[in-house]
Each structure stands twice: as structure tokens, then as C-alpha cells.
Amino acid sequence: MSEECVFCKIIKKELPARVVYEDDNVIAFLDINPVSKGHTLVVPKKHYRNMVDAPDEVVAKVHIVAKKIGIAAMEVLGAKGFNVISNNEKVAGQEVFHFHVHVIPRYTGDELHYDVKGYKYTEGEADEVAKKLNEALK
Ligand code: 5GP
Ligand code: ZN
């Protein structure tokens, strides 16, 4: 637990949140600043900075709950699909440094989109990148 962490405070019930799911290890609550109806944050009860620090079993549990919530949003909110996203480190847009996954229900015609410009590989670069990652993952 971290004294200053806003999600730890929600977990300790020191701050209010609209909790949609809770078990011994994981809590999920509505995002205070939603990008779509039902936008939910899935958070391990133990404090980890982000996915890099979280043990694999915690990462797995959080994603299993994210799946349940996405399906529930399709069943009861009229969502037709959902995105599961985690921002890891500042450069990736992380603002709250307690590992969490966003479940973003998607609705027909919601016009949400990633502001992606695309990355163009230079000649031979894609092969080099795939090789480097493949080596690192062996
Ligand atoms: P990040 O950019 O770190 O992945 O996302 C943090 C998310 O936490 C943001 O979408 C933000 O709206 C949400 N958030 C920040 N503070 C609170 C809070 O006190 N309560 C709730 N429910 N959500 C919060
Ligand atoms: Zn925390």
C-alpha cells in the first residue's frame, strides 16, 4: 500500500468510488472521467507501479476480470464491443502509478478512435526490430 496513492485510498474505502466488482485480489470501479459509458478501471488490491512490476499472476487476474466486465457491458449496457488498455509509464500516458487496466465499452457509431499517425519503417528496419524482439523473448 502507498500512503499517497489514490487507488490505494479507494481500495481502503478512504475515497468513494462506484465499485462494479470486488474480490480478494482485485477491485473494479467506474473511471471518474469516462471516455465511454461504463468505462471501468480494473485494479489489483496490492500496489504495483504498473504492469512491469506486477507479478504475472496479478496481470492475469486483472485481465480475467477485465474480460468479465467487457462482456457484462455488452450484456447490460448495449455495448457492441470493448477495448482493454493499460498505460505503462508516463510516455504511454500513465497518470496514476498503481497498475490498472481500462475497460472501455464501445458502442455503434461512438466515434472513439486512437489518434494514431502510424509509424513507417525504414528499409530493413522491420526485419531488424522483429529479430531484436524475438532474441529478447527467447
Ligand atoms: P492512466 O492514464 O494512469 O492510465 O489513467 C488513470 C485513470 O484514472 C484516468 O482515466 C482517470 O480519469 C482515473 N482516475 C484518476 N483519479 C480517479 C479517482 O479518484 N477516481 C476514479 N474513479 N478514477 C480516477
Ligand atoms: Zn496504490
Coordinates of N, CA, C and O and ligand atoms in Angstrom, one line a residue:
M1 N 0.8 -1.2 0.0 CA 0.0 0.0 0.0 C 0.9 1.3 0.0 O 1.9 1.3 0.6
S2 N 0.4 2.3 -0.7 CA 1.1 3.5 -0.7 C 0.2 4.6 -0.1 O -0.9 4.7 -0.5
E3 N 0.8 5.3 0.8 CA 0.0 6.4 1.6 C -0.7 7.4 0.6 O -1.8 7.8 0.9
E4 N 0.1 7.8 -0.4 CA -0.4 8.9 -1.3 C -1.3 8.4 -2.4 O -2.0 9.2 -3.0
C5 N -1.3 7.1 -2.7 CA -1.9 6.6 -3.9 C -3.4 6.7 -3.9 O -4.0 6.1 -3.0
V6 N -4.0 7.3 -4.9 CA -5.4 7.5 -5.0 C -6.2 6.1 -5.1 O -7.2 6.0 -4.4
F7 N -5.6 5.2 -5.8 CA -6.3 3.9 -5.9 C -6.2 3.1 -4.6 O -7.1 2.4 -4.2
C8 N -5.0 3.2 -3.9 CA -4.9 2.6 -2.6 C -6.0 3.1 -1.6 O -6.6 2.4 -0.8
K9 N -6.3 4.4 -1.8 CA -7.3 5.1 -0.9 C -8.7 4.5 -1.2 O -9.5 4.3 -0.3
I10 N -8.9 4.3 -2.5 CA -10.2 3.7 -2.9 C -10.3 2.3 -2.4 O -11.4 1.9 -1.8
I11 N -9.2 1.6 -2.5 CA -9.2 0.2 -2.0 C -9.5 0.1 -0.5 O -10.2 -0.7 0.0
K12 N -8.9 1.1 0.2 CA -9.1 1.1 1.7 C -10.4 1.8 2.1 O -10.7 2.0 3.3
K13 N -11.2 2.2 1.1 CA -12.5 2.9 1.3 C -12.3 4.2 1.9 O -13.3 4.7 2.6
E14 N -11.2 4.8 1.8 CA -11.0 6.2 2.3 C -11.4 7.2 1.3 O -11.6 8.4 1.6
L15 N -11.6 6.8 0.0 CA -12.2 7.6 -1.0 C -13.3 6.9 -1.7 O -13.3 5.6 -1.8
P16 N -14.4 7.6 -2.0 CA -15.5 6.9 -2.6 C -15.3 6.5 -4.1 O -14.4 7.1 -4.8
A17 N -15.9 5.4 -4.5 CA -15.8 5.0 -5.9 C -17.1 4.2 -6.2 O -17.6 3.6 -5.3
R18 N -17.4 4.2 -7.5 CA -18.6 3.3 -7.9 C -18.0 2.0 -8.3 O -17.7 1.7 -9.4
V19 N -18.0 1.1 -7.3 CA -17.4 -0.2 -7.4 C -18.4 -1.1 -8.2 O -19.5 -1.2 -7.9
V20 N -17.8 -1.8 -9.2 CA -18.7 -2.7 -10.0 C -18.3 -4.1 -9.8 O -19.1 -5.1 -10.1
Y21 N -17.1 -4.4 -9.2 CA -16.6 -5.8 -9.0 C -15.6 -5.7 -7.9 O -14.8 -4.8 -7.9
E22 N -15.6 -6.7 -7.0 CA -14.6 -6.8 -6.0 C -14.4 -8.2 -5.6 O -15.4 -9.0 -5.4
D23 N -13.2 -8.7 -5.4 CA -12.9 -10.0 -4.8 C -11.7 -9.8 -3.9 O -11.3 -8.7 -3.6
D24 N -11.0 -10.9 -3.5 CA -9.9 -10.8 -2.5 C -8.7 -10.0 -3.1 O -8.0 -9.4 -2.4
N25 N -8.5 -10.1 -4.4 CA -7.3 -9.6 -5.0 C -7.5 -8.4 -5.9 O -6.5 -7.7 -6.2
V26 N -8.7 -8.2 -6.4 CA -9.0 -7.2 -7.5 C -10.2 -6.4 -7.1 O -11.2 -6.9 -6.6
I27 N -10.2 -5.1 -7.5 CA -11.3 -4.2 -7.4 C -11.5 -3.5 -8.8 O -10.5 -3.3 -9.5
A28 N -12.8 -3.3 -9.1 CA -13.0 -2.6 -10.4 C -14.1 -1.5 -10.1 O -15.1 -1.8 -9.4
F29 N -13.8 -0.3 -10.6 CA -14.7 0.8 -10.4 C -14.8 1.7 -11.6 O -13.9 1.7 -12.4
L30 N -15.9 2.5 -11.7 CA -16.0 3.4 -12.8 C -15.0 4.5 -12.8 O -14.6 5.0 -11.8
D31 N -14.4 4.8 -14.0 CA -13.5 5.8 -14.1 C -14.2 7.2 -13.9 O -15.3 7.4 -14.4
I32 N -13.5 8.1 -13.1 CA -14.2 9.3 -12.7 C -14.3 10.3 -14.0 O -15.1 11.2 -14.0
N33 N -13.5 10.0 -15.0 CA -13.5 10.8 -16.2 C -13.7 9.9 -17.4 O -12.7 9.8 -18.2
P34 N -14.9 9.4 -17.6 CA -15.0 8.3 -18.6 C -14.9 8.7 -20.1 O -15.3 9.8 -20.4
V35 N -14.4 7.8 -20.9 CA -14.4 8.1 -22.3 C -15.6 7.4 -23.0 O -15.9 7.8 -24.1
S36 N -16.2 6.5 -22.3 CA -17.5 6.0 -22.8 C -18.3 5.5 -21.6 O -17.8 5.4 -20.5
K37 N -19.6 5.2 -21.9 CA -20.5 4.8 -20.8 C -20.0 3.4 -20.3 O -19.8 2.5 -21.1
G38 N -19.7 3.4 -19.0 CA -19.3 2.1 -18.4 C -17.8 2.0 -18.3 O -17.3 0.9 -17.9
H39 N -17.0 3.0 -18.7 CA -15.5 2.9 -18.7 C -15.1 2.6 -17.2 O -15.4 3.3 -16.3
T40 N -14.4 1.5 -17.1 CA -14.1 0.9 -15.8 C -12.6 0.7 -15.7 O -11.9 0.4 -16.6
L41 N -12.1 0.9 -14.5 CA -10.7 0.6 -14.2 C -10.6 -0.7 -13.3 O -11.4 -0.8 -12.3
V42 N -9.8 -1.6 -13.7 CA -9.6 -2.9 -13.0 C -8.2 -2.8 -12.3 O -7.2 -2.6 -13.0
V43 N -8.2 -3.0 -11.0 CA -7.1 -2.6 -10.2 C -6.7 -3.7 -9.2 O -7.6 -4.2 -8.5
P44 N -5.5 -4.2 -9.2 CA -5.1 -5.2 -8.1 C -5.1 -4.5 -6.8 O -4.8 -3.3 -6.7
K45 N -5.5 -5.2 -5.7 CA -5.6 -4.6 -4.4 C -4.2 -4.2 -3.8 O -4.0 -3.3 -3.0
K46 N -3.2 -5.0 -4.3 CA -1.8 -4.7 -3.9 C -1.2 -3.7 -4.8 O -1.5 -3.7 -6.0
H47 N -0.5 -2.8 -4.3 CA 0.1 -1.7 -5.0 C 1.3 -2.1 -5.9 O 2.3 -2.6 -5.3
Y48 N 1.2 -2.0 -7.2 CA 2.4 -2.1 -8.1 C 2.4 -0.9 -9.0 O 1.3 -0.4 -9.4
R49 N 3.6 -0.4 -9.3 CA 3.7 0.8 -10.1 C 2.9 0.7 -11.5 O 2.2 1.5 -11.9
N50 N 3.1 -0.4 -12.1 CA 2.4 -0.7 -13.4 C 2.7 -2.2 -13.8 O 3.1 -3.0 -12.9
M51 N 2.3 -2.5 -15.0 CA 2.4 -3.9 -15.4 C 3.9 -4.5 -15.3 O 4.1 -5.7 -15.2
V52 N 4.8 -3.6 -15.4 CA 6.2 -4.0 -15.4 C 6.5 -4.7 -14.0 O 7.2 -5.7 -14.0
D53 N 6.0 -4.1 -13.0 CA 6.3 -4.6 -11.6 C 5.4 -5.7 -11.1 O 5.7 -6.4 -10.2
A54 N 4.2 -5.7 -11.7 CA 3.2 -6.7 -11.2 C 3.5 -8.1 -11.6 O 3.9 -8.4 -12.8
P55 N 3.4 -9.0 -10.7 CA 3.7 -10.4 -11.0 C 2.7 -11.0 -12.1 O 1.6 -10.4 -12.2
D56 N 3.2 -11.9 -12.8 CA 2.4 -12.5 -13.9 C 0.9 -12.9 -13.5 O 0.0 -12.6 -14.2
E57 N 0.8 -13.5 -12.3 CA -0.5 -14.0 -11.9 C -1.4 -12.8 -11.6 O -2.6 -12.9 -11.8
V58 N -0.9 -11.7 -11.2 CA -1.7 -10.5 -10.9 C -2.1 -9.9 -12.3 O -3.3 -9.5 -12.5
V59 N -1.2 -9.8 -13.2 CA -1.5 -9.3 -14.6 C -2.6 -10.2 -15.2 O -3.6 -9.7 -15.7
A60 N -2.5 -11.5 -15.0 CA -3.5 -12.5 -15.5 C -4.9 -12.2 -14.8 O -5.9 -12.1 -15.5
K61 N -4.9 -12.1 -13.5 CA -6.2 -11.9 -12.8 C -6.9 -10.7 -13.2 O -8.1 -10.6 -13.4
V62 N -6.1 -9.6 -13.3 CA -6.7 -8.3 -13.7 C -7.3 -8.4 -15.1 O -8.4 -7.9 -15.3
H63 N -6.7 -9.1 -16.0 CA -7.2 -9.3 -17.4 C -8.4 -10.2 -17.4 O -9.4 -10.0 -18.2
I64 N -8.5 -11.2 -16.5 CA -9.6 -12.1 -16.5 C -10.9 -11.3 -16.0 O -11.9 -11.4 -16.6
V65 N -10.6 -10.4 -15.0 CA -11.7 -9.5 -14.6 C -12.1 -8.5 -15.7 O -13.3 -8.3 -15.9
A66 N -11.2 -8.0 -16.4 CA -11.4 -7.1 -17.5 C -12.4 -7.7 -18.5 O -13.3 -7.1 -19.0
K67 N -12.1 -9.0 -18.8 CA -12.9 -9.7 -19.8 C -14.3 -9.8 -19.2 O -15.3 -9.6 -20.0
K68 N -14.5 -10.2 -18.0 CA -15.9 -10.3 -17.4 C -16.6 -9.0 -17.5 O -17.8 -8.9 -17.8
I69 N -15.9 -7.9 -17.2 CA -16.6 -6.5 -17.2 C -16.9 -6.2 -18.7 O -18.0 -5.6 -18.9
G70 N -16.0 -6.4 -19.6 CA -16.3 -6.1 -21.0 C -17.6 -6.9 -21.5 O -18.5 -6.3 -22.1
I71 N -17.7 -8.1 -21.1 CA -18.8 -9.0 -21.5 C -20.1 -8.4 -20.8 O -21.1 -8.3 -21.5
A72 N -20.0 -8.1 -19.5 CA -21.1 -7.5 -18.8 C -21.6 -6.2 -19.5 O -22.8 -6.0 -19.6
A73 N -20.7 -5.4 -19.9 CA -21.1 -4.1 -20.6 C -21.8 -4.4 -21.9 O -22.8 -3.7 -22.3
M74 N -21.4 -5.5 -22.6 CA -22.1 -5.9 -23.8 C -23.5 -6.5 -23.5 O -24.5 -6.3 -24.2
E75 N -23.6 -7.1 -22.3 CA -24.9 -7.7 -22.0 C -25.9 -6.7 -21.4 O -27.1 -6.8 -21.7
V76 N -25.4 -5.8 -20.6 CA -26.4 -4.9 -19.9 C -26.3 -3.4 -20.3 O -27.2 -2.7 -19.9
L77 N -25.3 -3.0 -21.0 CA -25.2 -1.5 -21.3 C -25.4 -1.3 -22.8 O -25.4 -0.1 -23.2
G78 N -25.6 -2.3 -23.6 CA -25.8 -2.1 -25.0 C -24.5 -1.9 -25.8 O -24.5 -1.6 -27.0
A79 N -23.3 -2.2 -25.1 CA -22.0 -2.1 -25.8 C -22.0 -3.2 -26.9 O -22.5 -4.3 -26.7
K80 N -21.3 -2.9 -28.0 CA -21.2 -3.9 -29.0 C -19.8 -4.5 -29.1 O -19.5 -5.4 -29.8
G81 N -18.9 -4.0 -28.2 CA -17.5 -4.5 -28.1 C -16.8 -3.7 -27.0 O -17.5 -2.9 -26.3
F82 N -15.5 -3.9 -26.8 CA -14.8 -3.2 -25.8 C -13.3 -3.2 -26.0 O -12.8 -4.1 -26.7
N83 N -12.6 -2.2 -25.5 CA -11.2 -2.1 -25.6 C -10.6 -2.4 -24.2 O -11.2 -1.9 -23.2
V84 N -9.5 -3.1 -24.1 CA -8.8 -3.3 -22.8 C -7.4 -2.7 -23.0 O -6.7 -3.1 -23.9
I85 N -7.1 -1.7 -22.2 CA -5.9 -0.9 -22.4 C -5.2 -0.7 -21.1 O -5.8 -0.4 -20.0
S86 N -3.8 -0.8 -21.0 CA -3.1 -0.3 -19.9 C -2.0 0.6 -20.3 O -1.3 0.3 -21.4
N87 N -1.9 1.7 -19.6 CA -0.8 2.7 -19.9 C 0.3 2.4 -19.0 O 0.1 2.5 -17.7
N88 N 1.5 2.1 -19.5 CA 2.6 1.8 -18.7 C 3.8 2.8 -18.9 O 4.3 2.9 -19.9
E89 N 3.9 3.6 -17.8 CA 4.9 4.7 -17.7 C 4.3 6.0 -18.4 O 3.4 6.0 -19.2
K90 N 5.0 7.1 -18.0 CA 4.5 8.4 -18.4 C 4.4 8.6 -19.9 O 3.4 9.1 -20.4
V91 N 5.4 8.1 -20.6 CA 5.4 8.3 -22.0 C 4.2 7.6 -22.7 O 3.8 8.0 -23.8
A92 N 3.7 6.6 -22.0 CA 2.5 5.9 -22.6 C 1.2 6.5 -22.0 O 0.1 5.9 -22.3
G93 N 1.3 7.6 -21.3 CA 0.1 8.2 -20.8 C -0.4 7.8 -19.4 O -1.4 8.2 -18.9
Q94 N 0.5 7.1 -18.7 CA 0.1 6.7 -17.3 C 0.1 7.9 -16.4 O 1.1 8.7 -16.4
E95 N -1.0 8.1 -15.7 CA -1.1 9.2 -14.7 C -1.2 8.7 -13.3 O -0.7 9.4 -12.4
V96 N -1.8 7.6 -13.1 CA -1.9 7.0 -11.8 C -1.0 5.8 -11.7 O -1.2 4.9 -12.5
F97 N 0.0 5.9 -10.8 CA 1.1 4.9 -10.8 C 0.7 3.8 -9.9 O 1.5 3.4 -9.0
H98 N -0.4 3.2 -10.1 CA -0.9 1.9 -9.4 C -1.5 1.1 -10.6 O -2.4 1.6 -11.2
F99 N -0.9 0.0 -10.9 CA -1.2 -0.8 -12.0 C -2.8 -0.9 -12.2 O -3.5 -1.2 -11.2
H100 N -3.2 -0.6 -13.4 CA -4.7 -0.7 -13.7 C -4.9 -1.0 -15.2 O -4.0 -0.6 -16.0
V101 N -6.0 -1.5 -15.5 CA -6.4 -1.8 -16.9 C -7.7 -1.1 -17.1 O -8.6 -1.1 -16.3
H102 N -7.8 -0.4 -18.2 CA -9.0 0.3 -18.6 C -9.9 -0.7 -19.4 O -9.4 -1.3 -20.4
V103 N -11.2 -0.8 -19.1 CA -12.1 -1.5 -19.9 C -13.0 -0.4 -20.5 O -13.7 0.3 -19.7
I104 N -13.0 -0.2 -21.8 CA -13.7 0.8 -22.5 C -14.8 0.2 -23.4 O -14.5 -0.3 -24.5
P105 N -16.0 0.2 -22.9 CA -17.1 -0.3 -23.7 C -17.3 0.5 -25.0 O -17.1 1.7 -25.0
R106 N -17.5 -0.2 -26.1 CA -17.7 0.5 -27.4 C -19.1 0.3 -27.9 O -19.7 -0.7 -27.8
Y107 N -19.6 1.4 -28.5 CA -21.0 1.5 -29.0 C -21.0 1.8 -30.4 O -20.1 2.6 -30.9
T108 N -22.0 1.3 -31.1 CA -22.1 1.6 -32.6 C -22.1 3.1 -32.8 O -22.8 3.8 -32.2
G109 N -21.2 3.5 -33.7 CA -21.1 5.0 -34.0 C -20.6 5.8 -32.9 O -20.7 7.1 -33.0
D110 N -19.8 5.3 -32.0 CA -19.3 6.1 -30.8 C -18.2 7.1 -31.3 O -17.8 8.0 -30.6
E111 N -17.6 6.8 -32.4 CA -16.6 7.7 -33.0 C -15.3 7.8 -32.1 O -14.6 8.8 -32.3
L112 N -15.2 6.9 -31.1 CA -13.9 7.0 -30.4 C -12.8 6.4 -31.3 O -13.1 5.5 -32.1
H113 N -11.7 7.0 -31.3 CA -10.6 6.4 -32.1 C -9.2 6.8 -31.5 O -9.1 7.8 -30.8
Y114 N -8.3 6.0 -31.7 CA -6.9 6.3 -31.3 C -6.3 7.4 -32.2 O -6.5 7.2 -33.4
D115 N -5.7 8.3 -31.7 CA -5.1 9.4 -32.6 C -3.7 8.9 -33.1 O -2.7 9.4 -32.7
V116 N -3.8 7.9 -33.9 CA -2.5 7.2 -34.3 C -2.2 7.7 -35.7 O -3.0 7.7 -36.6
K117 N -0.9 8.2 -35.8 CA -0.5 8.7 -37.1 C 0.2 7.6 -37.9 O 0.3 7.7 -39.1
G118 N 0.6 6.6 -37.3 CA 1.3 5.5 -38.0 C 2.8 5.7 -37.9 O 3.3 6.8 -37.8
Y119 N 3.5 4.6 -38.0 CA 4.9 4.6 -38.0 C 5.4 3.9 -39.2 O 4.9 2.8 -39.6
K120 N 6.3 4.6 -40.0 CA 6.8 4.0 -41.2 C 8.2 3.4 -40.9 O 9.1 4.2 -40.6
Y121 N 8.4 2.1 -41.1 CA 9.7 1.5 -41.0 C 10.6 1.9 -42.2 O 10.1 2.0 -43.3
T122 N 11.8 2.2 -41.9 CA 12.8 2.4 -43.0 C 13.1 1.0 -43.6 O 12.8 0.0 -43.0
E123 N 13.8 1.1 -44.7 CA 14.2 -0.2 -45.4 C 15.0 -1.1 -44.4 O 15.9 -0.7 -43.8
G124 N 14.5 -2.3 -44.3 CA 15.1 -3.3 -43.5 C 14.8 -3.2 -42.0 O 15.2 -4.1 -41.2
E125 N 14.2 -2.1 -41.5 CA 14.1 -1.9 -40.1 C 13.1 -2.9 -39.5 O 13.3 -3.3 -38.3
A126 N 12.0 -3.2 -40.1 CA 11.0 -4.1 -39.6 C 11.6 -5.5 -39.3 O 11.4 -6.1 -38.2
D127 N 12.5 -6.0 -40.2 CA 13.2 -7.2 -40.0 C 14.1 -7.2 -38.8 O 14.1 -8.1 -38.0
E128 N 14.8 -6.1 -38.7 CA 15.7 -5.9 -37.5 C 15.0 -5.8 -36.2 O 15.4 -6.4 -35.2
V129 N 13.8 -5.1 -36.2 CA 13.0 -5.0 -35.0 C 12.5 -6.3 -34.6 O 12.5 -6.7 -33.4
A130 N 11.9 -7.0 -35.5 CA 11.3 -8.4 -35.2 C 12.4 -9.3 -34.7 O 12.2 -10.0 -33.7
K131 N 13.6 -9.2 -35.2 CA 14.8 -10.1 -34.8 C 15.2 -9.7 -33.4 O 15.4 -10.6 -32.5
K132 N 15.3 -8.4 -33.1 CA 15.7 -7.9 -31.7 C 14.7 -8.4 -30.7 O 15.1 -8.9 -29.6
L133 N 13.4 -8.2 -31.0 CA 12.4 -8.6 -30.0 C 12.4 -10.1 -29.9 O 12.3 -10.6 -28.7
N134 N 12.5 -10.8 -31.0 CA 12.5 -12.3 -30.9 C 13.7 -12.8 -30.1 O 13.5 -13.7 -29.2
E135 N 14.8 -12.2 -30.2 CA 16.0 -12.6 -29.4 C 15.7 -12.3 -28.0 O 16.0 -13.1 -27.1
A136 N 15.2 -11.1 -27.7 CA 14.9 -10.7 -26.3 C 13.9 -11.7 -25.6 O 13.9 -11.8 -24.4
L137 N 13.0 -12.3 -26.4 CA 11.9 -13.1 -25.9 C 12.3 -14.6 -25.8 O 11.5 -15.4 -25.4
K138 N 13.5 -14.9 -26.2 CA 13.9 -16.3 -26.2 C 14.2 -16.8 -24.7 O 14.7 -16.0 -23.9
Ligands
5GP1 P1 -3.9 6.3 -16.6 O1 -3.7 7.5 -17.6 O2 -3.0 6.4 -15.4 O3 -4.0 5.0 -17.3 O4 -5.4 6.5 -16.1 C1 -5.8 6.9 -14.8 C2 -7.3 7.0 -14.8 O5 -7.7 7.1 -13.5 C3 -7.9 8.2 -15.6 O6 -8.7 7.7 -16.7 C4 -8.6 9.0 -14.5 O7 -9.8 9.5 -15.0 C5 -8.9 7.9 -13.5 N1 -8.9 8.5 -12.1 C6 -8.0 9.3 -11.5 N2 -8.3 9.6 -10.3 C7 -9.5 8.9 -10.0 C8 -10.3 8.8 -8.9 O8 -10.1 9.4 -7.8 N3 -11.4 8.0 -9.0 C9 -11.7 7.3 -10.2 N4 -12.8 6.6 -10.2 N5 -11.0 7.4 -11.3 C10 -9.9 8.2 -11.2
ZN2 ZN -1.7 2.2 -4.9

